PDB file of C-alpha atoms in Angstrom:
ATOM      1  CA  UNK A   1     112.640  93.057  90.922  1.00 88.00           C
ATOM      2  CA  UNK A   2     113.149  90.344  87.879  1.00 94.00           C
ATOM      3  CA  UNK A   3     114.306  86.790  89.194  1.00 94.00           C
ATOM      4  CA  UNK A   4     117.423  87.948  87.173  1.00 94.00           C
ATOM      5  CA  UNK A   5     118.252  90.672  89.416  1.00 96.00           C
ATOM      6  CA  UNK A   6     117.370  88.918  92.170  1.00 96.00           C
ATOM      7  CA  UNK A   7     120.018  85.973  91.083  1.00 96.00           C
ATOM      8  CA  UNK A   8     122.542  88.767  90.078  1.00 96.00           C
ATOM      9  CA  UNK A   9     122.306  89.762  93.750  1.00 96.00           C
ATOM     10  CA  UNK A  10     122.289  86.626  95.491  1.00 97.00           C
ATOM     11  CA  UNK A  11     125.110  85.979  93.399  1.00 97.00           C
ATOM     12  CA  UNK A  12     127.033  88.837  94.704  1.00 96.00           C
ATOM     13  CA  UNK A  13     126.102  88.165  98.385  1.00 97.00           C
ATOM     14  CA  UNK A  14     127.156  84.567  97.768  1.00 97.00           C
ATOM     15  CA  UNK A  15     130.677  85.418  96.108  1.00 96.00           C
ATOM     16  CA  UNK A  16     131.432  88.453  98.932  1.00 92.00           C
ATOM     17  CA  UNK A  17     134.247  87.361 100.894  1.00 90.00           C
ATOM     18  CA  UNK A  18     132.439  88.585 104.059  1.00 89.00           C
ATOM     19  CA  UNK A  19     131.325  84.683 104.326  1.00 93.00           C
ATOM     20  CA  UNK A  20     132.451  82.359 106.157  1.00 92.00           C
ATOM     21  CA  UNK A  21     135.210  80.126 104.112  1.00 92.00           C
ATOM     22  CA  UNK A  22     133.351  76.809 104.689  1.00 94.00           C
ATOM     23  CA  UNK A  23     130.485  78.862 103.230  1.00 96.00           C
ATOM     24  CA  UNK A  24     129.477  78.066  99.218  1.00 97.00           C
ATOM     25  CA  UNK A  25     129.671  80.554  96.396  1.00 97.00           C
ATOM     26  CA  UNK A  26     127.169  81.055  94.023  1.00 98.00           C
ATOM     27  CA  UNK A  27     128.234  77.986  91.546  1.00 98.00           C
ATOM     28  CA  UNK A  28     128.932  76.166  94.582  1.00 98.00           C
ATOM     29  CA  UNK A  29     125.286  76.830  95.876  1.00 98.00           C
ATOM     30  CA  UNK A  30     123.838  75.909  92.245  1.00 98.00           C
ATOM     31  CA  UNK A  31     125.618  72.469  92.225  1.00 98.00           C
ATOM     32  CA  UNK A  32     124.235  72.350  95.516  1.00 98.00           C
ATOM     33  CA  UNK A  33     120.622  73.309  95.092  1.00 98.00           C
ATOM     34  CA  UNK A  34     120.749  70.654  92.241  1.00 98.00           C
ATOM     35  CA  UNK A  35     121.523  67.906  94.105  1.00 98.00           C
ATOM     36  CA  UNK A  36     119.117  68.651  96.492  1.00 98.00           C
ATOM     37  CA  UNK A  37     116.092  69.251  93.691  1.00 97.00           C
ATOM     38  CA  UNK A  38     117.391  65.680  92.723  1.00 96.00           C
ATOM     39  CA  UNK A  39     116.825  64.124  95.615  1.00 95.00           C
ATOM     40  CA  UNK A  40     113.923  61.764  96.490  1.00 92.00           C
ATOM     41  CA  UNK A  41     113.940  62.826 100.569  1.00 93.00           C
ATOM     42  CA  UNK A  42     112.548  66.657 101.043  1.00 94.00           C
ATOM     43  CA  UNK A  43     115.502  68.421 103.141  1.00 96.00           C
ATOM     44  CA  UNK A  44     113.691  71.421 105.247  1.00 97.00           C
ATOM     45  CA  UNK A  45     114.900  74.908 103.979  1.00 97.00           C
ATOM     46  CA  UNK A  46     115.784  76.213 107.148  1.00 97.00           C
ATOM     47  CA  UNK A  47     118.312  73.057 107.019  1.00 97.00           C
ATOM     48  CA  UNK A  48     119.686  73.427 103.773  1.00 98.00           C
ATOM     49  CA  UNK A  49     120.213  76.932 104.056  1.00 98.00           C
ATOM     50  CA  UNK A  50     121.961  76.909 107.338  1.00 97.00           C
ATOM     51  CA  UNK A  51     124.399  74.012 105.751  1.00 97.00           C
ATOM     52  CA  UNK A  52     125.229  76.008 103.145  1.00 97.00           C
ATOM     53  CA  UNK A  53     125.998  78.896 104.750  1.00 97.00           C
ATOM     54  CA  UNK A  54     128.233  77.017 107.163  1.00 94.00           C
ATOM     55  CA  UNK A  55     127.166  79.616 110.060  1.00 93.00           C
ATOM     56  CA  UNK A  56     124.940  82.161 110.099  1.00 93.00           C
ATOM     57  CA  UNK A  57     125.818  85.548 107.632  1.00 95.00           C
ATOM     58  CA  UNK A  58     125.960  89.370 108.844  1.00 92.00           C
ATOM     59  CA  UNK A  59     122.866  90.407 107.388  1.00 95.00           C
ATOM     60  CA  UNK A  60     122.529  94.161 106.668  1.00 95.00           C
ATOM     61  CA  UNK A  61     119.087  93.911 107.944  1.00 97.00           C
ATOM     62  CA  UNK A  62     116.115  90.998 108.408  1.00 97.00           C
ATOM     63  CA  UNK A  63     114.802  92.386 104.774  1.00 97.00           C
ATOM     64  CA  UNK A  64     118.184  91.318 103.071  1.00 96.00           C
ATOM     65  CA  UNK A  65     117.853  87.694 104.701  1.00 97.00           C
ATOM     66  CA  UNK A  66     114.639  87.540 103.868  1.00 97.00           C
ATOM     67  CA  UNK A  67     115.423  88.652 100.292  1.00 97.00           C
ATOM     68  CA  UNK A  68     118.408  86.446 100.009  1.00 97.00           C
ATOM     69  CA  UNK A  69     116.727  82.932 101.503  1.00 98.00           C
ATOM     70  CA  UNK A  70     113.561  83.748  99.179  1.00 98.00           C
ATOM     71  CA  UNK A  71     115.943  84.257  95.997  1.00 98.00           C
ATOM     72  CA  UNK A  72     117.732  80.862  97.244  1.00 98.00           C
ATOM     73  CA  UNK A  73     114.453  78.876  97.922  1.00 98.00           C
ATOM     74  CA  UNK A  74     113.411  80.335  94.022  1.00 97.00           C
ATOM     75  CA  UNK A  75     116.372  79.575  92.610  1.00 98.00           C
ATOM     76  CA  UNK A  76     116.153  75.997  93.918  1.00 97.00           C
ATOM     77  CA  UNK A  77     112.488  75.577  92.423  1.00 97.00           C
ATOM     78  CA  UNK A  78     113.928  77.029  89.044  1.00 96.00           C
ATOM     79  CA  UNK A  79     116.499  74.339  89.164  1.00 97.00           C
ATOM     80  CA  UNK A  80     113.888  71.887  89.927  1.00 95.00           C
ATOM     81  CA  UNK A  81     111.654  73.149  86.768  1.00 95.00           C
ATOM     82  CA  UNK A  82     114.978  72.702  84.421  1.00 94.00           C
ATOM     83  CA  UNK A  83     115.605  69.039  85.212  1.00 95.00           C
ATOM     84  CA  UNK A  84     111.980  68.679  84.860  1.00 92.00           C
ATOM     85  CA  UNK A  85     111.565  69.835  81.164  1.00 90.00           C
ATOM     86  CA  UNK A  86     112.723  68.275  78.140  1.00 81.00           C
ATOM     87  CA  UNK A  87     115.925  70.876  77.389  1.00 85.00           C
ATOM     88  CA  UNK A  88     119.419  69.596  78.478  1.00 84.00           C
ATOM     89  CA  UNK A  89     120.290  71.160  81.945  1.00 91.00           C
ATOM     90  CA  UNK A  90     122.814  74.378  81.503  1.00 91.00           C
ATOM     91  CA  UNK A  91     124.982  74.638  84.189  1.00 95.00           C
ATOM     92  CA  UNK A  92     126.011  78.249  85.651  1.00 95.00           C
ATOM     93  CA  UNK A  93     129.806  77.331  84.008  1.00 96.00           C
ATOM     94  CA  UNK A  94     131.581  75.796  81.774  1.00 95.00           C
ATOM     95  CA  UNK A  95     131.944  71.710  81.165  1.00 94.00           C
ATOM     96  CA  UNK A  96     135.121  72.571  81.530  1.00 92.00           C
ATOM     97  CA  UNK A  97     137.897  72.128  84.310  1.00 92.00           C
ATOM     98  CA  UNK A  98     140.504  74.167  82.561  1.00 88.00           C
ATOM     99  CA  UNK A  99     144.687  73.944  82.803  1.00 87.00           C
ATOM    100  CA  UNK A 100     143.835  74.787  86.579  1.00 90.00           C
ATOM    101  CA  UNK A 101     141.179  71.849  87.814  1.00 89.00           C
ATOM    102  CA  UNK A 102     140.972  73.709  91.914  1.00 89.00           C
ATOM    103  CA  UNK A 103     139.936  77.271  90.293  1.00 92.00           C
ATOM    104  CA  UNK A 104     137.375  76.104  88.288  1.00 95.00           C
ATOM    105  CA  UNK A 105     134.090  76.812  88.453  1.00 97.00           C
ATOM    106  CA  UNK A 106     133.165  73.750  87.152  1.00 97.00           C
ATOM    107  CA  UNK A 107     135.166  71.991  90.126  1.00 97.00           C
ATOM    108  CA  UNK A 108     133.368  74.358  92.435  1.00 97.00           C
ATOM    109  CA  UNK A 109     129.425  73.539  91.013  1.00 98.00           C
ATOM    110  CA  UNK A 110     130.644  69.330  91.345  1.00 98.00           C
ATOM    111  CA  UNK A 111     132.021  70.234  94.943  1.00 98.00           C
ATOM    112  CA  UNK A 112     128.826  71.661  95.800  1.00 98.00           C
ATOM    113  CA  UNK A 113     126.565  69.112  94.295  1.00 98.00           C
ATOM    114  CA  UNK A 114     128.600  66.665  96.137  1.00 98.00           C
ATOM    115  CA  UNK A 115     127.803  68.513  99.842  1.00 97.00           C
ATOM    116  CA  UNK A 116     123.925  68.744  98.706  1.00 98.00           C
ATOM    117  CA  UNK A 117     124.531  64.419  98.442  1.00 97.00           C
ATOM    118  CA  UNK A 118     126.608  64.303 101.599  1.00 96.00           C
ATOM    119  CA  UNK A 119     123.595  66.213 103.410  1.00 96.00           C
ATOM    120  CA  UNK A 120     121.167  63.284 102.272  1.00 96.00           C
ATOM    121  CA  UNK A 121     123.479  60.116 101.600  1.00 94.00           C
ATOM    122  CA  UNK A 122     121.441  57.382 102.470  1.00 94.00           C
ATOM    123  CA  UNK A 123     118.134  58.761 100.028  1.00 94.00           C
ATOM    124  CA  UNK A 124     120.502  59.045  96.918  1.00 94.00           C
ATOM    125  CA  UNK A 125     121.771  54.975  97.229  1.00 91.00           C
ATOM    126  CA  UNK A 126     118.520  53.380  98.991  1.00 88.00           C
ATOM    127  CA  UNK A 127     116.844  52.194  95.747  1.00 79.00           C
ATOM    128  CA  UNK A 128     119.479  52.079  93.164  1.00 86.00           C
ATOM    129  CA  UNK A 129     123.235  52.234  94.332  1.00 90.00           C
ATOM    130  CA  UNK A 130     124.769  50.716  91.538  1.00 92.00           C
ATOM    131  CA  UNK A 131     123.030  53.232  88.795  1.00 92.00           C
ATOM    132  CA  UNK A 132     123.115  56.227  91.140  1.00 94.00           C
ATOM    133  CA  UNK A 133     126.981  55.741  91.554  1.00 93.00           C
ATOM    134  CA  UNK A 134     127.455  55.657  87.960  1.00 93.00           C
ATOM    135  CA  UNK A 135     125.292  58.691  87.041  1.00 95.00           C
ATOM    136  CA  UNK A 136     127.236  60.261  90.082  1.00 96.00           C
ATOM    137  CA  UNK A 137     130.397  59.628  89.007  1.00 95.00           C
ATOM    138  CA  UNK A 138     131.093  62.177  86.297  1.00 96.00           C
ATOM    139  CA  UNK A 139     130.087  64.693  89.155  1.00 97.00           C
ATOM    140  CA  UNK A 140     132.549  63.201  91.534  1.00 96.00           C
ATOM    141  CA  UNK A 141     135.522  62.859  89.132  1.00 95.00           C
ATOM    142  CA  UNK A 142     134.317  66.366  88.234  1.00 95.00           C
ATOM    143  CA  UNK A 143     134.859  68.033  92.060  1.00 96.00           C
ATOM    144  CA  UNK A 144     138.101  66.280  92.827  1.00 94.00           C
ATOM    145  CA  UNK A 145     136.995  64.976  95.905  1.00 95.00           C
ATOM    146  CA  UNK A 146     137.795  61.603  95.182  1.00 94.00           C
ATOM    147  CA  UNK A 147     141.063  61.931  93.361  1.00 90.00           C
ATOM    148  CA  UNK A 148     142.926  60.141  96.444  1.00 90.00           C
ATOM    149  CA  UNK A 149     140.612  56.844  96.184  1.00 91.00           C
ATOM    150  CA  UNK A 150     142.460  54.444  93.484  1.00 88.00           C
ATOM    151  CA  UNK A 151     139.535  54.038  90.934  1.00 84.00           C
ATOM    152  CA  UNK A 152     139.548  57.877  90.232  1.00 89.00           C
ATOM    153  CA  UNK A 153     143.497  58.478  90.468  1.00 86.00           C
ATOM    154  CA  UNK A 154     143.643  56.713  86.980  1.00 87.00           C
ATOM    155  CA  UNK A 155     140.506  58.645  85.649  1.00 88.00           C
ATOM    156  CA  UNK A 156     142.485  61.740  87.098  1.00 85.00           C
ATOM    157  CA  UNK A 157     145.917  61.151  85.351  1.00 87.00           C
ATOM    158  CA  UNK A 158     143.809  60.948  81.942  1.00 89.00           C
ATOM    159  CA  UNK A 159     143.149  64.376  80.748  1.00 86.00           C
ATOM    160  CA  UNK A 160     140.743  62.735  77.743  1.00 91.00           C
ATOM    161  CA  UNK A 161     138.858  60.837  79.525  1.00 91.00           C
ATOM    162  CA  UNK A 162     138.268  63.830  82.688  1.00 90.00           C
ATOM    163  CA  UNK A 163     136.673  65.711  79.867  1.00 91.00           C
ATOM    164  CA  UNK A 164     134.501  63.256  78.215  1.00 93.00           C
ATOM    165  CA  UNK A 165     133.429  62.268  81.563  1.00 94.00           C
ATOM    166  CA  UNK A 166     132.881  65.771  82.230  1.00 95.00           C
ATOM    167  CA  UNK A 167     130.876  66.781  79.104  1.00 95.00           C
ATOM    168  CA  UNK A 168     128.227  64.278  80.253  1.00 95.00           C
ATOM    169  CA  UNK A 169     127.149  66.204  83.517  1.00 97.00           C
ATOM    170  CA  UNK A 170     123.844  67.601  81.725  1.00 95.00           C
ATOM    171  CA  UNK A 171     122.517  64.434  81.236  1.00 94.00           C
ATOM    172  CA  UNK A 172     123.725  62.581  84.166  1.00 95.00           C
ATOM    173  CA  UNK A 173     121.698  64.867  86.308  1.00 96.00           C
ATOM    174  CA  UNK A 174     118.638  64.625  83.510  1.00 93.00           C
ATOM    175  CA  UNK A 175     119.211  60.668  84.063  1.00 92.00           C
ATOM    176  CA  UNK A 176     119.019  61.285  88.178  1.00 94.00           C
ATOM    177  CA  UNK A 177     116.530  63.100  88.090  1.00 94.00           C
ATOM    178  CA  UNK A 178     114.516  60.271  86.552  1.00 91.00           C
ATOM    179  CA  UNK A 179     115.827  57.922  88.596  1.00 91.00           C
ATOM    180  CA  UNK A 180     114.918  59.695  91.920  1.00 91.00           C
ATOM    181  CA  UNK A 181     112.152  61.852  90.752  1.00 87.00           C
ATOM    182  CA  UNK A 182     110.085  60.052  88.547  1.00 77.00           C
ATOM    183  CA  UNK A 183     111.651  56.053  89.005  1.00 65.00           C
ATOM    184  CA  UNK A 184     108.373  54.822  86.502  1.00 67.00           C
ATOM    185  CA  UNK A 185     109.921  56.567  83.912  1.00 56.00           C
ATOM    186  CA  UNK A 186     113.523  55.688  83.862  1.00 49.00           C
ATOM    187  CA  UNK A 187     115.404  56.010  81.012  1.00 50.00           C
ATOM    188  CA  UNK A 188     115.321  53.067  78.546  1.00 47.00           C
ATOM    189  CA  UNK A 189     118.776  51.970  79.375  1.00 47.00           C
ATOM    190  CA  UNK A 190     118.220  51.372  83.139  1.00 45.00           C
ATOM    191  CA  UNK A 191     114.654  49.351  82.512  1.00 41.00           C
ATOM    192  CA  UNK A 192     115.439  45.766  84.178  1.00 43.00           C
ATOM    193  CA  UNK A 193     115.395  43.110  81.688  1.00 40.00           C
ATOM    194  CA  UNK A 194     113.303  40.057  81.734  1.00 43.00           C
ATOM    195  CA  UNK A 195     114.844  36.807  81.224  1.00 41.00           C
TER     196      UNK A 195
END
C-alpha cells in the first residue's frame, strides 16, 4: 500500500465519528504531529498517540492499530522531512479561516498544533520565549484559543490583519523549526547583535 493510501485511510479512521469527541481529526492530528516534529524534547509515541486519541479507539482488529499508529508515526516523520527541506511547508488546508472561523479546517490544524505545544510547554519557551511566542502567534490567533485574552481580541475584531497573520503560518513553522531544530542556523533576523 502507497503512503497515499495509507494517509487516505488514516484520514478516514481519524474523521469517523466513532471517536471519541476530545479525539483529533485528521487536520487536527497534522497540526498536531507538526508541532511535535518541531519540538526540541522527543515525546514517546506511545504518549503522543494516546493524547491524541483522547482514550483508546475500537479497533477492528490489532492489524488495523497497528496499521493506523504506523501510518501516524510515518506521517509524523514525513512532516518532519517537509520542515526540513528548503520548499515552504503546505498545510493539509487552506490559509484560510473562511466567513465561519470554528468550521475551518484551518482553525482545526492551529487547534491541534496548539495541543502538540500544550503536551511539551516548557521545551517550546526554555531557550527563546520571546521569539518562540512570536513565531507562535500566527498559529494561536489562527486556532481561536486565545481570542478571550485582550492582546488577541483586537487581532480578532480585525478581519485584515487575521489573514495576513494567517498567510504567514508556512514560514512561521519553517522559522521554528530552525529555532528548535537546528538553533546554529537561525534565520538571519533572529542572529543576536553585537554591540
Amino acid at each position: 500500500m502507497s503512503f497515499a493510501e495509507q494517509l487516505t485511510r488514516l484520514q478516514v479512521f481519524l474523521d469517523a465519528d466513532e471517536l471519541h469527541e476530545e479525539a483529533l481529526d485528521y487536520v487536527a492530528a497534522h497540526g498536531y504531529l507538526t508541532a511535535l516534529s518541531i519540538c526540541s524534547d522527543v515525546v514517546p509515541d506511545r504518549e503522543w498517540i494516546d493524547a491524541l486519541f483522547a482514550e483508546e479507539p475500537h479497533y477492528t482488529s490489532d492489524a488495523q492499530r497497528e496499521e493506523i499508529e504506523a501510518t501516524l508515526i510515518g506521517l509524523k516523520a514525513h512532516i518532519a522531512r517537509q520542515l526540513a527541506s528548503d520548499e515552504e511547508f503546505e498545510l493539509p488546508c487552506d490559509l484560510d479561516l473562511g466567513d465561519e472561523p470554528d468550521d475551518s479546517e484551518l482553525r482545526g490544524w492551529c487547534i491541534g498544533f496548539m495541543e502538540g505545544v500544550f503536551l511539551r510547554e516548557e521545551a517550546w519557551f526554555e531557550t527563546a520565549e520571546d521569539e518562540v511566542s512570536e513565531m507562535l502567534l500566527p498559529i494561536m490567533v489562527g486556532s481561536g484559543l486565545f481570542d478571550e485574552q485582550p492582546e488577541f481580541e483586537d487581532i480578532a475584531k480585525d478581519a485584515n490583519l487575521m489573514d495576513d497573520m494567517i498567510v504567514q503560518i508556512p514560514e512561521a513553522l519553517t522559522a521554528l523549526y530552525l529555532l528548535c531544530q537546528a538553533p546554529d542556523e537561525k534565520p538571519a533576523i533572529l542572529k543576536p547583535r553585537h554591540h
